[in-house]
Short mmCIF file of C-alpha atoms in Angstrom, two decimals:
data_model
loop_
_atom_site.label_atom_id
_atom_site.label_comp_id
_atom_site.label_asym_id
_atom_site.label_seq_id
_atom_site.Cartn_x
_atom_site.Cartn_y
_atom_site.Cartn_z
CA UNK A 18 -8.23 16.92 34.38
CA UNK A 19 -7.42 14.12 32.05
CA UNK A 20 -8.02 16.27 28.94
CA UNK A 21 -5.83 18.82 30.60
CA UNK A 22 -3.13 16.84 31.52
CA UNK A 23 -3.30 15.36 27.76
CA UNK A 24 -3.29 19.17 26.42
CA UNK A 25 0.27 19.78 28.24
CA UNK A 26 2.14 16.61 27.40
CA UNK A 27 1.07 17.32 23.51
CA UNK A 28 2.72 20.77 23.54
CA UNK A 29 5.92 19.33 25.98
CA UNK A 30 6.24 16.38 23.44
CA UNK A 31 6.16 19.36 20.28
CA UNK A 32 8.51 21.91 22.49
CA UNK A 33 10.64 18.70 22.55
CA UNK A 34 9.93 17.25 18.95
CA UNK A 35 11.60 21.08 17.84
CA UNK A 36 14.28 21.02 20.07
CA UNK A 37 15.72 17.48 18.45
CA UNK A 38 14.67 18.54 14.65
CA UNK A 39 17.29 21.56 15.14
CA UNK A 40 19.95 18.57 16.88
CA UNK A 41 19.53 15.74 14.90
CA UNK A 42 21.54 14.96 11.88
CA UNK A 43 20.66 15.34 8.39
CA UNK A 44 18.35 12.58 6.70
CA UNK A 45 19.95 10.74 4.21
CA UNK A 46 18.00 8.48 1.34
CA UNK A 47 18.57 5.12 1.69
CA UNK A 48 19.52 3.50 -2.19
CA UNK A 49 16.62 1.13 -3.68
CA UNK A 50 18.20 -2.09 -4.93
CA UNK A 51 15.47 -4.13 -5.89
CA UNK A 52 11.48 -4.08 -5.76
CA UNK A 53 9.61 -7.11 -5.90
CA UNK A 54 5.12 -7.76 -6.34
CA UNK A 55 4.12 -10.39 -4.52
CA UNK A 56 1.60 -13.00 -5.66
CA UNK A 57 -0.49 -15.17 -4.26
CA UNK A 58 -1.67 -12.80 -0.92
CA UNK A 59 -5.48 -13.36 -2.01
CA UNK A 60 -6.11 -10.60 0.28
CA UNK A 61 -3.26 -8.06 -0.56
CA UNK A 62 -3.14 -5.70 2.13
CA UNK A 63 0.27 -6.98 3.12
CA UNK A 64 1.05 -5.17 7.24
CA UNK A 65 4.20 -6.82 8.48
CA UNK A 66 7.51 -8.73 7.50
CA UNK A 67 9.58 -10.85 9.30
CA UNK A 68 12.79 -12.85 8.67
CA UNK A 69 12.09 -16.17 10.51
CA UNK A 70 14.81 -19.10 10.09
CA UNK A 71 15.76 -19.08 6.10
CA UNK A 72 13.15 -17.15 5.02
CA UNK A 73 11.15 -13.84 4.85
CA UNK A 74 7.25 -13.85 6.44
CA UNK A 75 4.84 -11.81 5.65
CA UNK A 76 1.17 -11.30 6.97
CA UNK A 77 -1.82 -9.66 5.68
CA UNK A 78 -4.38 -7.64 7.60
CA UNK A 79 -7.39 -8.90 5.76
CA UNK A 80 -6.48 -12.63 6.88
CA UNK A 81 -6.91 -13.70 10.31
CA UNK A 82 -5.67 -17.57 9.25
CA UNK A 83 -2.51 -17.46 7.95
CA UNK A 84 0.90 -16.28 7.50
CA UNK A 85 2.55 -15.88 4.20
CA UNK A 86 6.52 -18.01 3.84
CA UNK A 87 7.40 -15.33 0.77
CA UNK A 88 9.43 -17.62 -2.55
CA UNK A 89 12.18 -14.80 -3.10
CA UNK A 90 13.54 -17.15 -5.84
CA UNK A 91 12.52 -15.05 -8.93
CA UNK A 92 11.67 -11.22 -9.20
CA UNK A 93 8.09 -11.19 -8.93
CA UNK A 94 7.95 -13.30 -5.63
CA UNK A 95 5.19 -16.26 -4.59
CA UNK A 96 3.31 -16.03 -1.03
CA UNK A 97 3.11 -19.83 -0.27
CA UNK A 98 0.46 -19.86 2.93
CA UNK A 99 0.72 -21.21 6.08
CA UNK A 100 -2.27 -21.70 7.96
CA UNK A 101 -3.16 -21.69 11.77
CA UNK A 102 -6.39 -21.77 14.20
CA UNK A 103 -7.12 -18.66 15.83
CA UNK A 104 -8.43 -19.31 19.47
CA UNK A 105 -10.78 -16.22 21.08
CA UNK A 106 -9.49 -12.93 21.06
CA UNK A 107 -9.09 -12.05 24.51
CA UNK A 108 -10.58 -9.09 26.36
CA UNK A 109 -7.56 -6.49 27.25
CA UNK A 110 -9.43 -3.36 27.94
CA UNK A 111 -10.28 -1.47 25.00
CA UNK A 112 -13.73 0.00 25.39
CA UNK A 113 -16.60 -1.62 24.29
CA UNK A 114 -17.46 0.99 21.85
CA UNK A 115 -14.01 0.22 20.12
CA UNK A 116 -14.72 -3.57 20.22
CA UNK A 117 -17.70 -3.18 18.80
CA UNK A 118 -16.75 -1.53 15.75
CA UNK A 119 -13.90 -3.20 14.99
CA UNK A 120 -15.73 -6.21 14.88
CA UNK A 121 -18.52 -4.44 12.67
CA UNK A 122 -15.43 -3.34 10.10
CA UNK A 123 -13.96 -6.88 10.53
CA UNK A 124 -16.78 -8.29 8.88
CA UNK A 125 -17.58 -5.84 6.48
CA UNK A 126 -14.06 -5.67 4.56
CA UNK A 127 -12.36 -9.47 6.42
CA UNK A 128 -9.65 -9.49 8.97
CA UNK A 129 -11.22 -9.02 12.12
CA UNK A 130 -8.08 -9.39 14.02
CA UNK A 131 -6.57 -7.19 12.00
CA UNK A 132 -3.01 -8.20 12.19
CA UNK A 133 -1.05 -5.75 12.08
CA UNK A 134 3.27 -6.13 12.25
CA UNK A 135 5.10 -9.56 12.60
CA UNK A 136 7.89 -10.25 14.40
CA UNK A 137 10.13 -14.29 14.93
CA UNK A 138 12.40 -15.14 18.03
CA UNK A 139 15.02 -17.36 17.82
CA UNK A 140 13.36 -20.45 17.77
CA UNK A 141 10.86 -19.47 15.12
CA UNK A 142 8.04 -18.39 17.11
CA UNK A 143 5.98 -15.70 15.15
CA UNK A 144 4.48 -13.12 16.98
CA UNK A 145 1.23 -11.19 15.50
CA UNK A 146 -0.12 -7.57 16.60
CA UNK A 147 -3.99 -8.05 16.60
CA UNK A 148 -4.65 -3.86 16.29
CA UNK A 149 -8.94 -4.71 16.58
CA UNK A 150 -7.82 -6.56 20.22
CA UNK A 151 -4.97 -4.41 21.23
CA UNK A 152 -3.60 -7.91 21.70
CA UNK A 153 -0.34 -10.18 20.70
CA UNK A 154 -0.69 -13.57 18.99
CA UNK A 155 2.16 -16.55 18.92
CA UNK A 156 2.29 -18.86 16.70
CA UNK A 157 4.49 -21.94 16.76
CA UNK A 158 6.61 -23.73 13.80
CA UNK A 159 4.57 -25.96 14.02
CA UNK A 160 1.37 -23.56 13.60
CA UNK A 161 -0.09 -23.99 17.24
CA UNK A 162 -1.27 -20.55 17.91
CA UNK A 163 -2.23 -18.82 21.50
CA UNK A 164 -2.84 -15.13 23.12
CA UNK A 165 0.30 -14.05 25.10
CA UNK A 166 -1.00 -12.88 28.57
CA UNK A 167 0.21 -9.69 28.73
CA UNK A 168 -0.23 -7.41 31.35
CA UNK A 169 -3.42 -6.02 32.72
CA UNK A 170 -1.72 -2.58 33.48
CA UNK A 171 -0.51 -2.07 29.37
CA UNK A 172 -3.71 -0.84 27.85
CA UNK A 173 -4.36 1.15 30.42
CA UNK A 174 -1.19 2.96 30.97
CA UNK A 175 -1.42 3.35 27.22
CA UNK A 176 -4.59 5.30 27.21
CA UNK A 177 -3.40 7.44 29.82
CA UNK A 178 -0.69 8.56 28.18
CA UNK A 179 -3.37 9.58 25.25
CA UNK A 180 -2.34 6.62 22.96
CA UNK A 181 -5.52 3.68 21.96
CA UNK A 182 -7.89 6.22 21.98
CA UNK A 183 -9.47 6.50 18.76
CA UNK A 184 -11.05 3.01 16.49
CA UNK A 185 -8.15 1.91 13.93
CA UNK A 186 -5.79 3.50 15.73
CA UNK A 187 -3.86 1.07 17.95
CA UNK A 188 -0.98 -1.45 17.81
CA UNK A 189 0.48 -0.96 14.37
CA UNK A 190 3.90 -2.77 14.30
CA UNK A 191 5.45 -5.39 16.84
CA UNK A 192 9.25 -6.21 17.81
CA UNK A 193 10.88 -9.25 20.01
CA UNK A 194 14.21 -9.88 21.11
CA UNK A 195 15.78 -13.25 19.97
CA UNK A 196 15.19 -14.49 22.74
CA UNK A 197 11.90 -13.68 23.22
CA UNK A 198 12.25 -11.75 26.77
CA UNK A 199 11.35 -8.45 25.94
CA UNK A 200 8.76 -7.49 23.55
CA UNK A 201 7.68 -4.18 21.72
CA UNK A 202 4.38 -2.80 20.66
CA UNK A 203 4.15 0.86 18.59
CA UNK A 204 1.01 2.59 18.74
CA UNK A 205 0.32 4.30 15.23
CA UNK A 206 -1.22 7.64 15.99
CA UNK A 207 -2.81 10.07 17.52
CA UNK A 208 -0.52 9.81 19.73
CA UNK A 209 1.97 7.89 18.68
CA UNK A 210 4.24 5.89 21.06
CA UNK A 211 5.84 2.50 21.84
CA UNK A 212 5.13 0.42 24.37
CA UNK A 213 7.98 -2.49 26.39
CA UNK A 214 6.89 -5.64 28.49
CA UNK A 215 9.70 -8.26 29.65
CA UNK A 216 8.41 -11.61 29.94
CA UNK A 217 8.90 -13.91 33.64
CA UNK A 218 8.71 -17.40 32.59
CA UNK A 219 5.07 -17.85 30.94
CA UNK A 220 3.84 -14.28 31.76
CA UNK A 221 4.77 -10.57 30.37
CA UNK A 222 5.27 -7.64 32.99
CA UNK A 223 5.58 -4.02 32.77
CA UNK A 224 9.20 -3.42 34.56
CA UNK A 225 9.06 0.31 35.88
CA UNK A 226 6.15 0.80 33.52
CA UNK A 227 4.67 0.13 29.96
CA UNK A 228 4.88 2.91 28.44
CA UNK A 229 8.39 3.62 26.82
CA UNK A 230 7.73 6.98 24.32
CA UNK A 231 3.99 9.04 23.78
CA UNK A 232 3.96 11.59 21.50
CA UNK A 233 2.06 13.82 19.49
CA UNK A 234 1.81 16.44 16.87
CA UNK A 235 1.86 16.70 13.33
CA UNK A 236 5.17 17.04 10.84
CA UNK A 237 5.59 18.02 6.88
CA UNK A 238 6.00 15.27 4.90
CA UNK A 239 8.72 15.01 1.90
CA UNK A 240 8.17 18.38 -0.49
CA UNK A 241 6.64 16.26 -2.93
CA UNK A 242 3.44 15.84 -0.64
CA UNK A 243 3.14 19.63 -0.32
CA UNK A 244 3.31 21.63 2.58
CA UNK A 245 0.22 20.68 5.26
CA UNK A 246 1.20 18.74 8.21
CA UNK A 247 0.49 15.13 8.74
CA UNK A 248 0.42 13.70 11.93
CA UNK A 249 3.02 11.85 14.01
CA UNK A 250 2.48 7.80 13.14
CA UNK A 251 4.05 4.50 13.52
CA UNK A 252 3.38 1.60 10.61
CA UNK A 253 6.09 -0.76 11.47
CA UNK A 254 8.40 -1.85 13.95
CA UNK A 255 11.64 -4.11 13.85
CA UNK A 256 14.20 -4.76 16.78
CA UNK A 257 17.97 -5.12 15.68
CA UNK A 258 21.26 -5.06 16.89
CA UNK A 259 19.65 -4.05 20.39
CA UNK A 260 18.10 -0.71 18.95
CA UNK A 261 14.92 -0.17 17.80
CA UNK A 262 13.34 0.88 14.21
CA UNK A 263 10.63 2.60 13.46
CA UNK A 264 8.94 3.04 10.44
CA UNK A 265 7.30 6.54 9.93
CA UNK A 266 5.13 6.83 7.13
CA UNK A 267 4.30 10.40 7.12
CA UNK A 268 7.67 11.08 6.82
CA UNK A 269 9.02 8.17 4.42
CA UNK A 270 11.73 7.38 7.06
CA UNK A 271 13.21 4.74 9.30
CA UNK A 272 14.63 5.83 11.98
CA UNK A 273 16.70 4.18 14.83
CA UNK A 274 15.62 4.36 18.88
CA UNK A 275 16.87 3.82 21.76
CA UNK A 276 15.65 0.55 23.79
CA UNK A 277 16.16 2.36 27.07
CA UNK A 278 14.06 5.73 25.90
CA UNK A 279 12.48 5.62 22.59
CA UNK A 280 13.92 8.94 21.64
CA UNK A 281 15.53 8.92 18.19
CA UNK A 282 18.96 8.61 17.56
CA UNK A 283 19.20 8.62 13.47
CA UNK A 284 16.82 8.42 10.61
CA UNK A 285 17.08 7.93 7.01
CA UNK A 286 14.59 8.26 3.99
CA UNK A 287 12.86 5.93 1.56
CA UNK A 288 10.64 8.76 -0.03
CA UNK A 289 12.54 8.87 -3.49
CA UNK A 290 12.00 5.51 -3.87
CA UNK A 291 8.34 5.58 -2.58
CA UNK A 292 7.20 9.16 -4.20
CA UNK A 293 8.72 8.44 -8.04
CA UNK A 294 5.78 9.17 -9.93
CA UNK A 295 5.55 5.55 -11.26
CA UNK A 296 5.05 4.36 -7.45
CA UNK A 297 2.90 6.80 -6.55
CA UNK A 298 -0.83 6.05 -5.20
CA UNK A 299 -3.89 8.36 -4.94
CA UNK A 300 -3.46 9.35 -0.90
CA UNK A 301 -1.63 11.71 0.44
CA UNK A 302 -0.52 9.28 3.55
CA UNK A 303 2.49 6.70 3.33
CA UNK A 304 1.42 3.12 2.25
CA UNK A 305 4.65 1.59 4.28
CA UNK A 306 3.52 -0.26 6.62
CA UNK A 307 6.31 -3.94 7.13
CA UNK A 308 9.72 -3.63 8.40
CA UNK A 309 12.81 -6.17 8.85
CA UNK A 310 16.11 -5.20 9.28
CA UNK A 311 19.65 -6.93 8.63
CA UNK A 312 23.07 -6.02 8.42
CA UNK A 313 23.16 -5.95 4.55
CA UNK A 314 20.01 -3.31 4.47
CA UNK A 315 16.03 -3.09 4.98
CA UNK A 316 12.95 -4.87 3.64
CA UNK A 317 10.08 -2.47 3.63
CA UNK A 318 6.75 -3.84 2.62
CA UNK A 319 3.97 -1.80 1.12
CA UNK A 320 0.11 -2.15 2.05
CA UNK A 321 -1.34 -0.83 -1.57
CA UNK A 322 -4.77 -1.25 0.31
CA UNK A 323 -6.60 -2.25 -3.21
CA UNK A 324 -5.00 0.55 -4.48
CA UNK A 325 -3.59 0.74 -7.93
CA UNK A 326 0.15 2.65 -8.69
CA UNK A 327 0.20 5.03 -11.62
CA UNK A 328 1.94 2.18 -13.15
CA UNK A 329 -0.89 -0.36 -12.79
CA UNK A 330 0.56 -2.45 -10.46
CA UNK A 331 -2.20 -3.55 -8.11
CA UNK A 332 -0.18 -6.22 -6.10
CA UNK A 333 1.40 -5.82 -2.79
CA UNK A 334 5.38 -4.58 -3.29
CA UNK A 335 8.45 -5.41 -0.92
CA UNK A 336 11.26 -3.18 -1.40
CA UNK A 337 14.87 -4.21 -0.44
CA UNK A 338 17.41 -1.30 0.66
CA UNK A 339 20.90 -1.13 1.03
CA UNK A 340 22.39 -0.73 4.21
CA UNK A 341 23.10 2.87 4.95
CA UNK A 342 27.40 3.67 4.39
CA UNK A 343 28.44 2.73 8.25
CA UNK A 344 25.81 0.37 8.56
CA UNK A 345 22.86 0.91 10.79
CA UNK A 346 24.36 1.85 13.75
CA UNK A 347 26.19 4.86 12.34
CA UNK A 348 26.33 8.10 13.78
CA UNK A 349 26.58 10.18 10.40
#
């Protein structure tokens, strides 16, 4: 019965996606302003970006005990490590087999928590999504770390909607509003989706349900990558001006989405930058994994996953793009 329901949901999402594709405005290209290799991230693998206070911060999915403040005083940025101690991870309801496989992978490659995504509130608290445990760690400005008491229904509802079923396809992005009253998580792929929680004093609740959006299917990549459809993916998430913005590496685009439904409203491409010959990696999948927005533009972080670009660059990269004409709220 559950399998039949998931098949039906997949068909419905494909149909709705096709209908949207006919109605959506054209996707315009973002203008690259600058490119910054990052030194000082010992394990590389930049997986999250967020503007906190007076600087841009980053996290690596291979390091469980530190964040990096990015010194942007030169064209090559320097990551300055801030260490913290991680409490034992909570059991959020993931199946035993998934937890064991994640633990073994973490021991082999480093990064048992597999932190994917970073967000900040107005008080300077940092929020990190653990893909391995489907959990959220909050790190205070003083470096004190604690796991958020997420709703017990979060993982259960996500899995019932077809998300979080496969190893290494869990939470890949996180966003919090400035007051830390609302928290969003992005499930990566097969099926991808958005989940939302609301804070009630010291606890978090799924008001009206945790799942905001769930969709499956495949999509065509930019022409430079051929004509073989790739799984729809989310690799980053940001909150800005009362909208959600998703980083979508298969399509090489950033999309603005409704807070009420998670439905896409407008997308902008970064394919011309990422797929320029000198910036290409030997992989069919996009490497952009981190997203942060402001009025002037977007920061997109590239997780090179220990690979070397065609121009010989081996370090993590941060791109700075100009905001689109009319700003991030533009209708066309």
